[in-house]
Coordinates of C-alpha atoms and ligand atoms in Angstrom, one line a residue:
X37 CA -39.6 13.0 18.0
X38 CA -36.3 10.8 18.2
X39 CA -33.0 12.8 18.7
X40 CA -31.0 11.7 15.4
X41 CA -27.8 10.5 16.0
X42 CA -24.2 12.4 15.9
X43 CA -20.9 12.2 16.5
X44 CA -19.6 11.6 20.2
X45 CA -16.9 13.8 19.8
X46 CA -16.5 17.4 17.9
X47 CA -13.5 18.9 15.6
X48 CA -10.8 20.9 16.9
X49 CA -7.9 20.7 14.5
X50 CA -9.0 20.2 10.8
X51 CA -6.7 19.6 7.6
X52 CA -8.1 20.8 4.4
X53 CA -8.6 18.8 1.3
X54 CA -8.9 19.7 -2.1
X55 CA -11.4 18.9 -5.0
X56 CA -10.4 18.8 -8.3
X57 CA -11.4 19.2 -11.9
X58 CA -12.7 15.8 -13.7
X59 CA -9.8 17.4 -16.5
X60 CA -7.3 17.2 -13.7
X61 CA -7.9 14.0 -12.6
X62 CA -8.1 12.5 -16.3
X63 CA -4.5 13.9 -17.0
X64 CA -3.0 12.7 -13.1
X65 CA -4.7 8.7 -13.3
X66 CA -3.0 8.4 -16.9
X67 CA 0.1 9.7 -15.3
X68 CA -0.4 7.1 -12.4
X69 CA -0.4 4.3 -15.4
X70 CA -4.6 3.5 -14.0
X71 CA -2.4 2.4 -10.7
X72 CA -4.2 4.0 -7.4
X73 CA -1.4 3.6 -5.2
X74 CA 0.6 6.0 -7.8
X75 CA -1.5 9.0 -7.1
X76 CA 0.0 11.8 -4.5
X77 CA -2.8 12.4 -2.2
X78 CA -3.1 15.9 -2.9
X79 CA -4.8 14.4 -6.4
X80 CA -7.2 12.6 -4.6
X81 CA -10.1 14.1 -2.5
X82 CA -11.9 11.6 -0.3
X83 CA -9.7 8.9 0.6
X84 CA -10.6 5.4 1.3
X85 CA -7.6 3.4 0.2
X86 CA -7.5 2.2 3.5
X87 CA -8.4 2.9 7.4
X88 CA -4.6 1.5 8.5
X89 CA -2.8 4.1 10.2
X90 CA -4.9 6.8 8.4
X91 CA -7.1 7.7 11.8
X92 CA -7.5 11.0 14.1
X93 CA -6.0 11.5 17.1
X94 CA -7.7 12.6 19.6
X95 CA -6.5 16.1 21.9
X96 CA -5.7 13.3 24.6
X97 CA -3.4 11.5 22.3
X98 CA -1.8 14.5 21.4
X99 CA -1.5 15.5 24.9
X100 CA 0.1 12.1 26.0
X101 CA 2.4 12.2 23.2
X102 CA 4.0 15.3 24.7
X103 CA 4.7 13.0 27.8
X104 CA 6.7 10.6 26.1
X105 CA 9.9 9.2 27.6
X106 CA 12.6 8.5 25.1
X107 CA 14.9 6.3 27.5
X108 CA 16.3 3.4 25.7
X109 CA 15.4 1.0 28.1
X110 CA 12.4 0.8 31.0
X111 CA 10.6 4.0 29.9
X112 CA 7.2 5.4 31.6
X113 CA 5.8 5.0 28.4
X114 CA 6.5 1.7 28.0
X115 CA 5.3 0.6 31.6
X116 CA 2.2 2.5 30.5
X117 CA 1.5 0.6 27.3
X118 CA 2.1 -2.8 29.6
X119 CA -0.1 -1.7 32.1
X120 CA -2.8 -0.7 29.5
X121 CA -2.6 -3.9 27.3
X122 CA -2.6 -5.7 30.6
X123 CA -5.8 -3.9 31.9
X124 CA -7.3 -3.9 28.5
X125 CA -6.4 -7.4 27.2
X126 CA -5.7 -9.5 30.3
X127 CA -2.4 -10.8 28.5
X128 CA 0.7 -10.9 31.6
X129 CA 3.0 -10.0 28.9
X130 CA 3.9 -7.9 26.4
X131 CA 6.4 -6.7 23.3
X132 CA 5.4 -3.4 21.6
X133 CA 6.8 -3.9 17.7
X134 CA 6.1 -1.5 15.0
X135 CA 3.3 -2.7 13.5
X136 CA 0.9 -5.6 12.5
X137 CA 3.5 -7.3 10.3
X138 CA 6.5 -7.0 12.2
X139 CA 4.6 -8.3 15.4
X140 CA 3.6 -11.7 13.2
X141 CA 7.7 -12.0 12.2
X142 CA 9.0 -12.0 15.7
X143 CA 5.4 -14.4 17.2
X144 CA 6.3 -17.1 13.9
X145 CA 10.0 -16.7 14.5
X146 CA 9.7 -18.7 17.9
X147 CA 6.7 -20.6 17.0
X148 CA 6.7 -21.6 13.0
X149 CA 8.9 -24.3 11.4
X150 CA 9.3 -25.9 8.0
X151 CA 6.3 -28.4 7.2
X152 CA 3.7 -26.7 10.0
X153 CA 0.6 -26.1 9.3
X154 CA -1.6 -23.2 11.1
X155 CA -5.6 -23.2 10.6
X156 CA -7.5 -19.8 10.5
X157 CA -10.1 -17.9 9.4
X158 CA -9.2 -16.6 6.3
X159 CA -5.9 -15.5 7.2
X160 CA -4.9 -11.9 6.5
X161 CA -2.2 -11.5 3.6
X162 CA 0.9 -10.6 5.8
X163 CA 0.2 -13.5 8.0
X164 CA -0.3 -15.6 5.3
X165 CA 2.7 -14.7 4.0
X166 CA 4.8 -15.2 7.2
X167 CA 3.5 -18.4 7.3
X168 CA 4.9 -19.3 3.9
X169 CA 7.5 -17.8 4.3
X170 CA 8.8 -20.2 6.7
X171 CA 7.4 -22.9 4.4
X172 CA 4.7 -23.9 6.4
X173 CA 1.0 -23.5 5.3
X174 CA -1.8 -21.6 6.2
X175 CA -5.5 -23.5 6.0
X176 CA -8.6 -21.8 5.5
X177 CA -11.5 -22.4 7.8
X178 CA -13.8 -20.0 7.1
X179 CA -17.7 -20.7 7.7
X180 CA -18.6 -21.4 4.3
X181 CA -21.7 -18.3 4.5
X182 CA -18.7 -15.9 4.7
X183 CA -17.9 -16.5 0.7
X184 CA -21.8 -15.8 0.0
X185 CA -22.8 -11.9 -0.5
X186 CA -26.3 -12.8 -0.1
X187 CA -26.2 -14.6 3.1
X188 CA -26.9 -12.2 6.0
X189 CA -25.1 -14.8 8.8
X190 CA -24.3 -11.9 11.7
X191 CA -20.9 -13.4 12.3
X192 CA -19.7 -14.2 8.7
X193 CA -15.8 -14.2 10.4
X194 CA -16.8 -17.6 12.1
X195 CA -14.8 -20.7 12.4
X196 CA -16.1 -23.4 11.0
X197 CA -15.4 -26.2 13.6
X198 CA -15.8 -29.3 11.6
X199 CA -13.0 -28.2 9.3
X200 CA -10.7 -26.7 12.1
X201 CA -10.8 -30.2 13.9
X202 CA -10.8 -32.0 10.5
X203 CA -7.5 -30.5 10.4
X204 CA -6.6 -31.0 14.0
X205 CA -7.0 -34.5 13.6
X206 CA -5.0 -35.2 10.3
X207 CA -2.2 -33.5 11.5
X208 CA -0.2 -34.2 14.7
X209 CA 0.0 -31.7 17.5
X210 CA 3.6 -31.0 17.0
X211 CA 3.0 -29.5 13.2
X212 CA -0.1 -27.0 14.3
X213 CA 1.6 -24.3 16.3
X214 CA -1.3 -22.9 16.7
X215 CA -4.6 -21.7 15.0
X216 CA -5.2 -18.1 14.3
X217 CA -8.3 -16.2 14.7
X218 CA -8.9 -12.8 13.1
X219 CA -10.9 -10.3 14.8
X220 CA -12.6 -8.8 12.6
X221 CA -11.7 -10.9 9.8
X222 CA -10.5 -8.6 7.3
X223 CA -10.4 -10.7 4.3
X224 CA -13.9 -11.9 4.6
X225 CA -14.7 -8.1 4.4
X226 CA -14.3 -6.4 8.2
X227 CA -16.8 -9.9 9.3
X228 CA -17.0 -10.4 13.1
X229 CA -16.3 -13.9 15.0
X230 CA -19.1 -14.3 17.3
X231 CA -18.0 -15.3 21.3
X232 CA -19.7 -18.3 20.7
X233 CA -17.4 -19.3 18.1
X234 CA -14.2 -18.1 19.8
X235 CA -15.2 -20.0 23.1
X236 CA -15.7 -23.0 20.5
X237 CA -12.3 -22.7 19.4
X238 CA -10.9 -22.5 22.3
X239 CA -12.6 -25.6 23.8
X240 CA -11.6 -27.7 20.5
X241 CA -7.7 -26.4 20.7
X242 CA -7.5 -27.5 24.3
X243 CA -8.8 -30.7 23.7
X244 CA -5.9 -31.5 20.8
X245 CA -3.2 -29.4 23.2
X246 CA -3.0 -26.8 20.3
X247 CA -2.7 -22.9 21.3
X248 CA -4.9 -20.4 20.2
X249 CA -3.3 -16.5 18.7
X250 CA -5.8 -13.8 18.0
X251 CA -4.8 -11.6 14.5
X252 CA -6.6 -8.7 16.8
X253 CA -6.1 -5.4 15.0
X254 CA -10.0 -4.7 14.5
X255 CA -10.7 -6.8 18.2
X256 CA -12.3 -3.7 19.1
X257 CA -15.2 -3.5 16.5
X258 CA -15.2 -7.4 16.8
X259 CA -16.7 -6.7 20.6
X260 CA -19.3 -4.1 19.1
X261 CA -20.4 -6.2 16.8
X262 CA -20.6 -9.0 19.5
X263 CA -22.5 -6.6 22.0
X264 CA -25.2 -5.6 18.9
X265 CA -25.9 -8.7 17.6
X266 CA -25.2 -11.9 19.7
X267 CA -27.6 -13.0 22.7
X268 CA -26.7 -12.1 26.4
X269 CA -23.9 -9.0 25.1
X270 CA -26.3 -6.2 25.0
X271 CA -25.6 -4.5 28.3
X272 CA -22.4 -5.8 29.0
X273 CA -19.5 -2.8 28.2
X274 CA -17.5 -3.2 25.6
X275 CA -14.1 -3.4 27.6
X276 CA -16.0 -6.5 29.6
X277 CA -16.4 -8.0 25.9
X278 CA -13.0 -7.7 24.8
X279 CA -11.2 -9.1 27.9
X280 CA -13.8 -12.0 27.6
X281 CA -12.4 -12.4 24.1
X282 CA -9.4 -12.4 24.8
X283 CA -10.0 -15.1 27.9
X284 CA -10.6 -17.4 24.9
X285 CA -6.8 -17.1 23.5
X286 CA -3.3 -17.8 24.7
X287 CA -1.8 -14.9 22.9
X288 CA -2.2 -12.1 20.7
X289 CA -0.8 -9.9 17.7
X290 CA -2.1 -6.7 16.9
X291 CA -1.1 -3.8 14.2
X292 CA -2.2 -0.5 16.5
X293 CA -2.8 0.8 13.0
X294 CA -6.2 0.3 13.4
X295 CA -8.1 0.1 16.6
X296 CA -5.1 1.5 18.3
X297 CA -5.9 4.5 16.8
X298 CA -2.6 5.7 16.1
X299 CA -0.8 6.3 12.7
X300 CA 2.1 3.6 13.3
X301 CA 2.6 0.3 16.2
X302 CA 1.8 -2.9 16.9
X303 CA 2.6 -5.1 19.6
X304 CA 2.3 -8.9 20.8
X305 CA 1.1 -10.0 24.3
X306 CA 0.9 -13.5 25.8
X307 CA -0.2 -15.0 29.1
X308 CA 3.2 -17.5 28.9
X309 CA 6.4 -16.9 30.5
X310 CA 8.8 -19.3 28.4
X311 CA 6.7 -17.8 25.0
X312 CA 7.7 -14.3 25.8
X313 CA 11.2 -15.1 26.8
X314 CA 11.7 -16.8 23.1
X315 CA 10.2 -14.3 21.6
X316 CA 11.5 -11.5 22.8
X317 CA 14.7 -12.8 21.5
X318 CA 13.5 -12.3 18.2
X319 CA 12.0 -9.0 19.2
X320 CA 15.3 -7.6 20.3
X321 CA 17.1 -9.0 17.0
X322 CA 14.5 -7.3 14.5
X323 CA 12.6 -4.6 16.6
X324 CA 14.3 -3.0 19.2
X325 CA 15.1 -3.5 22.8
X326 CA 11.8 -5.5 24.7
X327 CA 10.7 -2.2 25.9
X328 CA 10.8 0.1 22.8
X329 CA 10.8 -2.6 19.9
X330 CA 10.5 -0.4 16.9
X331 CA 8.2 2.2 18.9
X332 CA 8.9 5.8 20.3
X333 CA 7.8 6.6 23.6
X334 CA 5.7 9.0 22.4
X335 CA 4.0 7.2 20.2
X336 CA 3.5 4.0 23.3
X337 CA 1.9 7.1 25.3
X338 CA -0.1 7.7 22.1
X339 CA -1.3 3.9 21.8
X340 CA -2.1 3.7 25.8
X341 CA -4.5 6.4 25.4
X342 CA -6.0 5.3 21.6
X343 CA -6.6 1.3 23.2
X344 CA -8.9 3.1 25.8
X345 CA -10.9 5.3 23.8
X346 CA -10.5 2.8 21.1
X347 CA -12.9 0.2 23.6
X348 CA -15.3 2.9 24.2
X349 CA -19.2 1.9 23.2
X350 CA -19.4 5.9 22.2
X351 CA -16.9 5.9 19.8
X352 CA -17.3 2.5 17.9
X353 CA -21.0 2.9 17.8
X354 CA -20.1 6.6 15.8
X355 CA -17.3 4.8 13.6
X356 CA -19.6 1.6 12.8
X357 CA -22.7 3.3 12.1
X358 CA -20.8 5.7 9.6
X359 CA -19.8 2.7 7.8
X360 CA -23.7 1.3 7.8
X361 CA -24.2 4.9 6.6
X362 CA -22.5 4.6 3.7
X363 CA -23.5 1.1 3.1
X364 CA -27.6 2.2 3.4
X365 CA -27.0 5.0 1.1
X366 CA -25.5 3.2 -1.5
X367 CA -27.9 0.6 -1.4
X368 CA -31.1 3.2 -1.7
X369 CA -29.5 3.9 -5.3
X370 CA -29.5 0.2 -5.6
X371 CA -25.7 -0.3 -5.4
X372 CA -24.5 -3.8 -5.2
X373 CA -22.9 -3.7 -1.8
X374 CA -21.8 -7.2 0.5
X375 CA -24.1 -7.3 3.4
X376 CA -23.9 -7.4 6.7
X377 CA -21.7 -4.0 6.1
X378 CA -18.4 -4.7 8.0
X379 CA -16.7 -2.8 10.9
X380 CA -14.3 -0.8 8.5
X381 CA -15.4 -0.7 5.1
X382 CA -17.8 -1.2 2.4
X383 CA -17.9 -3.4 -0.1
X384 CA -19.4 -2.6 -4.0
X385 CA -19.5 -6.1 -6.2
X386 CA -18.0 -4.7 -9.1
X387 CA -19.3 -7.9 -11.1
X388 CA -23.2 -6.8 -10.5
X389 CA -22.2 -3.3 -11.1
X390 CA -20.5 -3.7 -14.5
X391 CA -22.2 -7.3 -15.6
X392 CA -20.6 -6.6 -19.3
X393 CA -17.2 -5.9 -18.6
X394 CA -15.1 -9.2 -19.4
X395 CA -13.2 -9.9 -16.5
X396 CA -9.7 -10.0 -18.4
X397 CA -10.3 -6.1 -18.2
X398 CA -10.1 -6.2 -14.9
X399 CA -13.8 -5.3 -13.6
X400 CA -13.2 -3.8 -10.2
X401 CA -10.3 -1.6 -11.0
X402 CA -12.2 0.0 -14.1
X403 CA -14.7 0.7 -11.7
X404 CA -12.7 2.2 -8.9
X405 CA -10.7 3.9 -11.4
X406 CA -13.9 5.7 -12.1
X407 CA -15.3 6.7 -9.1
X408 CA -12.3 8.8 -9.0
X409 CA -12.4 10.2 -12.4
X410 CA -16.1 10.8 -11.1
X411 CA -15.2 12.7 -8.0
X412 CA -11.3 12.3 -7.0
X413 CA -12.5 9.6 -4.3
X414 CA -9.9 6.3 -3.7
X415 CA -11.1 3.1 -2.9
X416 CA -8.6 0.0 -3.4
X417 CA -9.5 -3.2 -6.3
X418 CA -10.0 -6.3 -4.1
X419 CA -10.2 -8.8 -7.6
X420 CA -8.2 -10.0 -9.8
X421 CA -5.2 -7.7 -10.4
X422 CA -5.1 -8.4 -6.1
X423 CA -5.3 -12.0 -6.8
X424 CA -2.5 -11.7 -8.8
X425 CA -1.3 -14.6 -11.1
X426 CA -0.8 -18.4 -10.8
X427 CA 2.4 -19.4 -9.5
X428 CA 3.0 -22.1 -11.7
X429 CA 1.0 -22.1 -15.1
X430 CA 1.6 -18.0 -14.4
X431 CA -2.3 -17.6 -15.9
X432 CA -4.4 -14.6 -14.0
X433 CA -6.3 -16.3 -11.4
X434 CA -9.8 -15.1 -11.0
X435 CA -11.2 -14.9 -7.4
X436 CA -15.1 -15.6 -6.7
X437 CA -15.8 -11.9 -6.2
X438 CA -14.5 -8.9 -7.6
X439 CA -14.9 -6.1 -5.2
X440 CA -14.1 -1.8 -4.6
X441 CA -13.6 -1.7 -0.9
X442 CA -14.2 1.8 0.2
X443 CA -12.7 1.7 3.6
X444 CA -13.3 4.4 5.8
X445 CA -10.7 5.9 8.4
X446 CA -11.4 6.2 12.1
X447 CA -12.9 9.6 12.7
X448 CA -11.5 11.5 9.6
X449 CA -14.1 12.1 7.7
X450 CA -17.6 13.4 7.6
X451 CA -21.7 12.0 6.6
X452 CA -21.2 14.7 4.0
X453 CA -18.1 13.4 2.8
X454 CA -20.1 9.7 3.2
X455 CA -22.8 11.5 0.7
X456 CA -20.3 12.8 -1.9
X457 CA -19.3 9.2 -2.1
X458 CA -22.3 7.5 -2.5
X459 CA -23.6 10.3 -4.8
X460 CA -20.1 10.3 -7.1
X461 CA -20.7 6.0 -7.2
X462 CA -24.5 6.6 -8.1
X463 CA -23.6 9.0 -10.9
X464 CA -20.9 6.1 -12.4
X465 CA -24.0 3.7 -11.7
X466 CA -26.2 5.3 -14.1
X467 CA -24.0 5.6 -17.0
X468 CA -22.7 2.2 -16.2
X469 CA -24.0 1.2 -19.7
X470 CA -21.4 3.4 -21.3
X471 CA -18.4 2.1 -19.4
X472 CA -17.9 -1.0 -22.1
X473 CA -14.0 -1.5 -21.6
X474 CA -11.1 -1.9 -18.9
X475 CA -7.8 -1.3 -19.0
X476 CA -5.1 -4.4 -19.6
X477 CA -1.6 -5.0 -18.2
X478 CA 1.3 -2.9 -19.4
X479 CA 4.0 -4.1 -16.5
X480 CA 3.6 -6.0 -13.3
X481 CA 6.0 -6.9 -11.2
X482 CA 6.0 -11.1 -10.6
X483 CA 4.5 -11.0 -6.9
X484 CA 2.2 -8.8 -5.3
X485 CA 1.7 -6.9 -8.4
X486 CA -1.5 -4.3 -7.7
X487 CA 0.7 -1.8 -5.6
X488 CA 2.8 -1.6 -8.5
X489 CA 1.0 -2.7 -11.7
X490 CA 1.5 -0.1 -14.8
X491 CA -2.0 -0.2 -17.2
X492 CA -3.8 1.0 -20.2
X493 CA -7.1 1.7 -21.5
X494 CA -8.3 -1.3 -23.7
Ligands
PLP271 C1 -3.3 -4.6 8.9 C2 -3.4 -6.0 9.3 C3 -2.2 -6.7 9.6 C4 -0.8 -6.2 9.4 O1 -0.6 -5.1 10.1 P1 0.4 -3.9 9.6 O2 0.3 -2.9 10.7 O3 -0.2 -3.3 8.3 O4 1.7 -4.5 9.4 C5 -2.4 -8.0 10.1 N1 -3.6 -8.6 10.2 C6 -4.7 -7.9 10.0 C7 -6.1 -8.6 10.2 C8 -4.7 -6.6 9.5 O5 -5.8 -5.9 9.3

């Protein structure tokens, strides 16, 4: 008989967590307006809001985080983070910042003006929003199979390369600072870029003189995925993957809030000398001195040693397959869940769960709203209170799908935990008949309004 499979690693601190009475939980969501994000986490019992920052350390992070040197400026810590990105992503040089976002300000501080335009796959909302911010525009181009839940394209995070030079040739070089690839692509739903497509990219922004960045904070999954499912990976290592990614992009951004494994960082790296000198300007102005920028020493120590074990086949192929777990179970009780399962999370299509809930009632927040009445579990509405509301006619816009994303944090929680979820979502699926009405809009607040949003049962 086959061994089954199991964790690579075993438990040796543990924090409990609480279940709670359906009564309970009734009294807190009111309390929270219907809003997720207003619930303590002490309400909630499985949480997969989201797998940013919400990871395990391992005893080795731990341990290096004892070794952390606080000096303001040239720290061990800090020469071990360069040496590690180095070794790990091949990049010459580096700026740690404090996380994702803050890494994107200080990259499109020296390289994003007025009027630009910057191509992508799907871009993730904080760089989107940089990108606006400094009035330029972001341009989706996405393989259209990535906005299809019933196409099972293995790379779904693709480029599609006769938009990408569609736009490299209607816009001169000077406006495209670049083209930004995320790895995975989170938007799309955790979806890898193949190393097909990322050599592709490369090839087609050299010919137009245009730089490539890599939006990396999932690069490591990306490589997994890359070694499982794309022709001539299969026996390469993981770390041989990743700086063969990497080979394909001039520089890099990366919130260490997820494959870094720790709870809080980021960082940029680049291979150009004049880049990082302008850029670190802007690093010292919002982050922090070029060898701390926003980051403890401790916490560098802590990233070093989460970027290795982070790249290590063993531990990806026990985080990835726990997501697939989840995913299979669901869809043995028939679950409408996107497919291929992503690297981080899985998707329920709210829309085929509850077809006879209008839409103005907001369809995946009544049903994520209750799968925790069902059993106190969090996932996060990715429809149409996310999609918020036309800027100008101020109208809800309604996106294609309406999803739950259930992500799941990097070696937090168990295949029982896994089972409660799919069980409590099975239990909502079979009195999904009952669940006739949503909730509507008490307050929002004008932008960005589902963190906030206060609602009410129809
Ligand atoms: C999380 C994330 C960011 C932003 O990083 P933060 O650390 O949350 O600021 C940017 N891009 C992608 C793809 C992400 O997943």
């Amino acid at each position: 008989m086959e061994l089954p499979f199991a964790e690579s690693y075993k438990i040796k601190v543990i924090e409990p967590i609480h279940r709670s009475s359906r009564n309970e939980r009734e009294q807190w969501i009111k309390k929270a307006h219907y809003n997720l994000f207003n619930l303590s986490s002490n309400q909630v019992y499985i949480d997969l809001l989201t797998d940013s920052g919400t990871g395990a350390m391992s005893d080795c992070q731990w341990s290096a985080m004892m070794l952390g040197d606080e000096s303001y400026a040239g720290s061990s810590s800090y020469h071990i983070l360069k040496e590690t990105v180095k070794r790990i992503t091949g990049f010459e040089h580096f700026l740690p910042t404090h996380q994702g976002r803050a890494a994107e300000n200080v990259l499109f501080s020296a390289l994003v003006k007025e009027g630009d335009v910057v191509p992508g796959n799907s871009h993730f909302d904080t760089t989107k929003g940089h990108i606006e911010y400094r009035k330029a525009t972001a341009i989706d181009c996405t393989i259209d199979e990535a906005f299809d839940t019933t196409s099972t394209h293995p790379f779904k995070g693709n480029i599609d390369l006769e938009k990408l030079e569609k736009v490299l040739k209607e816009y001169p070089a000077e406006r495209i600072p670049f083209i930004v690839v995320t790895v995975t692509c989170n938007t799309s739903g955790g979806q890898p870029v193949s190393m097909r497509n990322l050599r592709e990219v490369s090839n087609l922004a050299k010919k137009y003189g245009i730089m490539v960045v890599y939006d990396s904070a999932r690069f490591a999954e990306n490589a997994y995925f890359i070694k499982r499912n794309e022709d001539g990976y299969k026996e390469m290592p993981v770390k041989q993957i990743v700086r063969e990614m990497f080979s394909h992009a001039d520089a890099m951004t990366m919130s260490s809030k997820k494959d870094g494994i720790v709870n809080m960082g980021g960082f940029i790296a680049m291979q150009d000398e004049e880049l990082f000198n302008s850029a670190s300007v802007y690093n010292i102005l919002f982050e922090g001195f070029v060898t701390y920028g926003g980051m403890s020493g401790r916490d560098m120590n802590a990233l070093a040693q989460g970027l290795e074990e982070g790249t290590e086949f063993d531990y990806l192929d026990t985080r990835i397959r726990q997501v697939a777990y989840l995913g299979e179970k669901l869809k043995s009780f028939n679950i409408p869940v996107q497919e291929p399962f992503g690297g981080h999370a899985i998707f329920v299509d709210a829309l085929r769960f509850l077809p006879g809930l209008p839409r103005e009632q907001f369809t995946a927040q009544t049903l994520a709203v209750e799968l925790y009445l069902e059993a106190g579990v969090r996932g996060v509405e990715i429809g149409t209170l996310m999609a918020d509301r036309d800027p100008v006619t101020r109208e809800n816009r309604y996106p294609n799908l309406e999803l739950v994303r259930l992500a799941i944090p990097r070696r937090v929680y168990t295949n029982n935990h896994m089972d409660v979820v799919a069980v409590a979502l099975k239990n909502v699926y079979d009195r999904r008949d009952e669940i006739k009405k949503g909730f509507e809009i008490v307050s929002e607040a004008p932008i960005m309004r589902h963190f906030t949003v206060q609602l009410k049962r129809v």
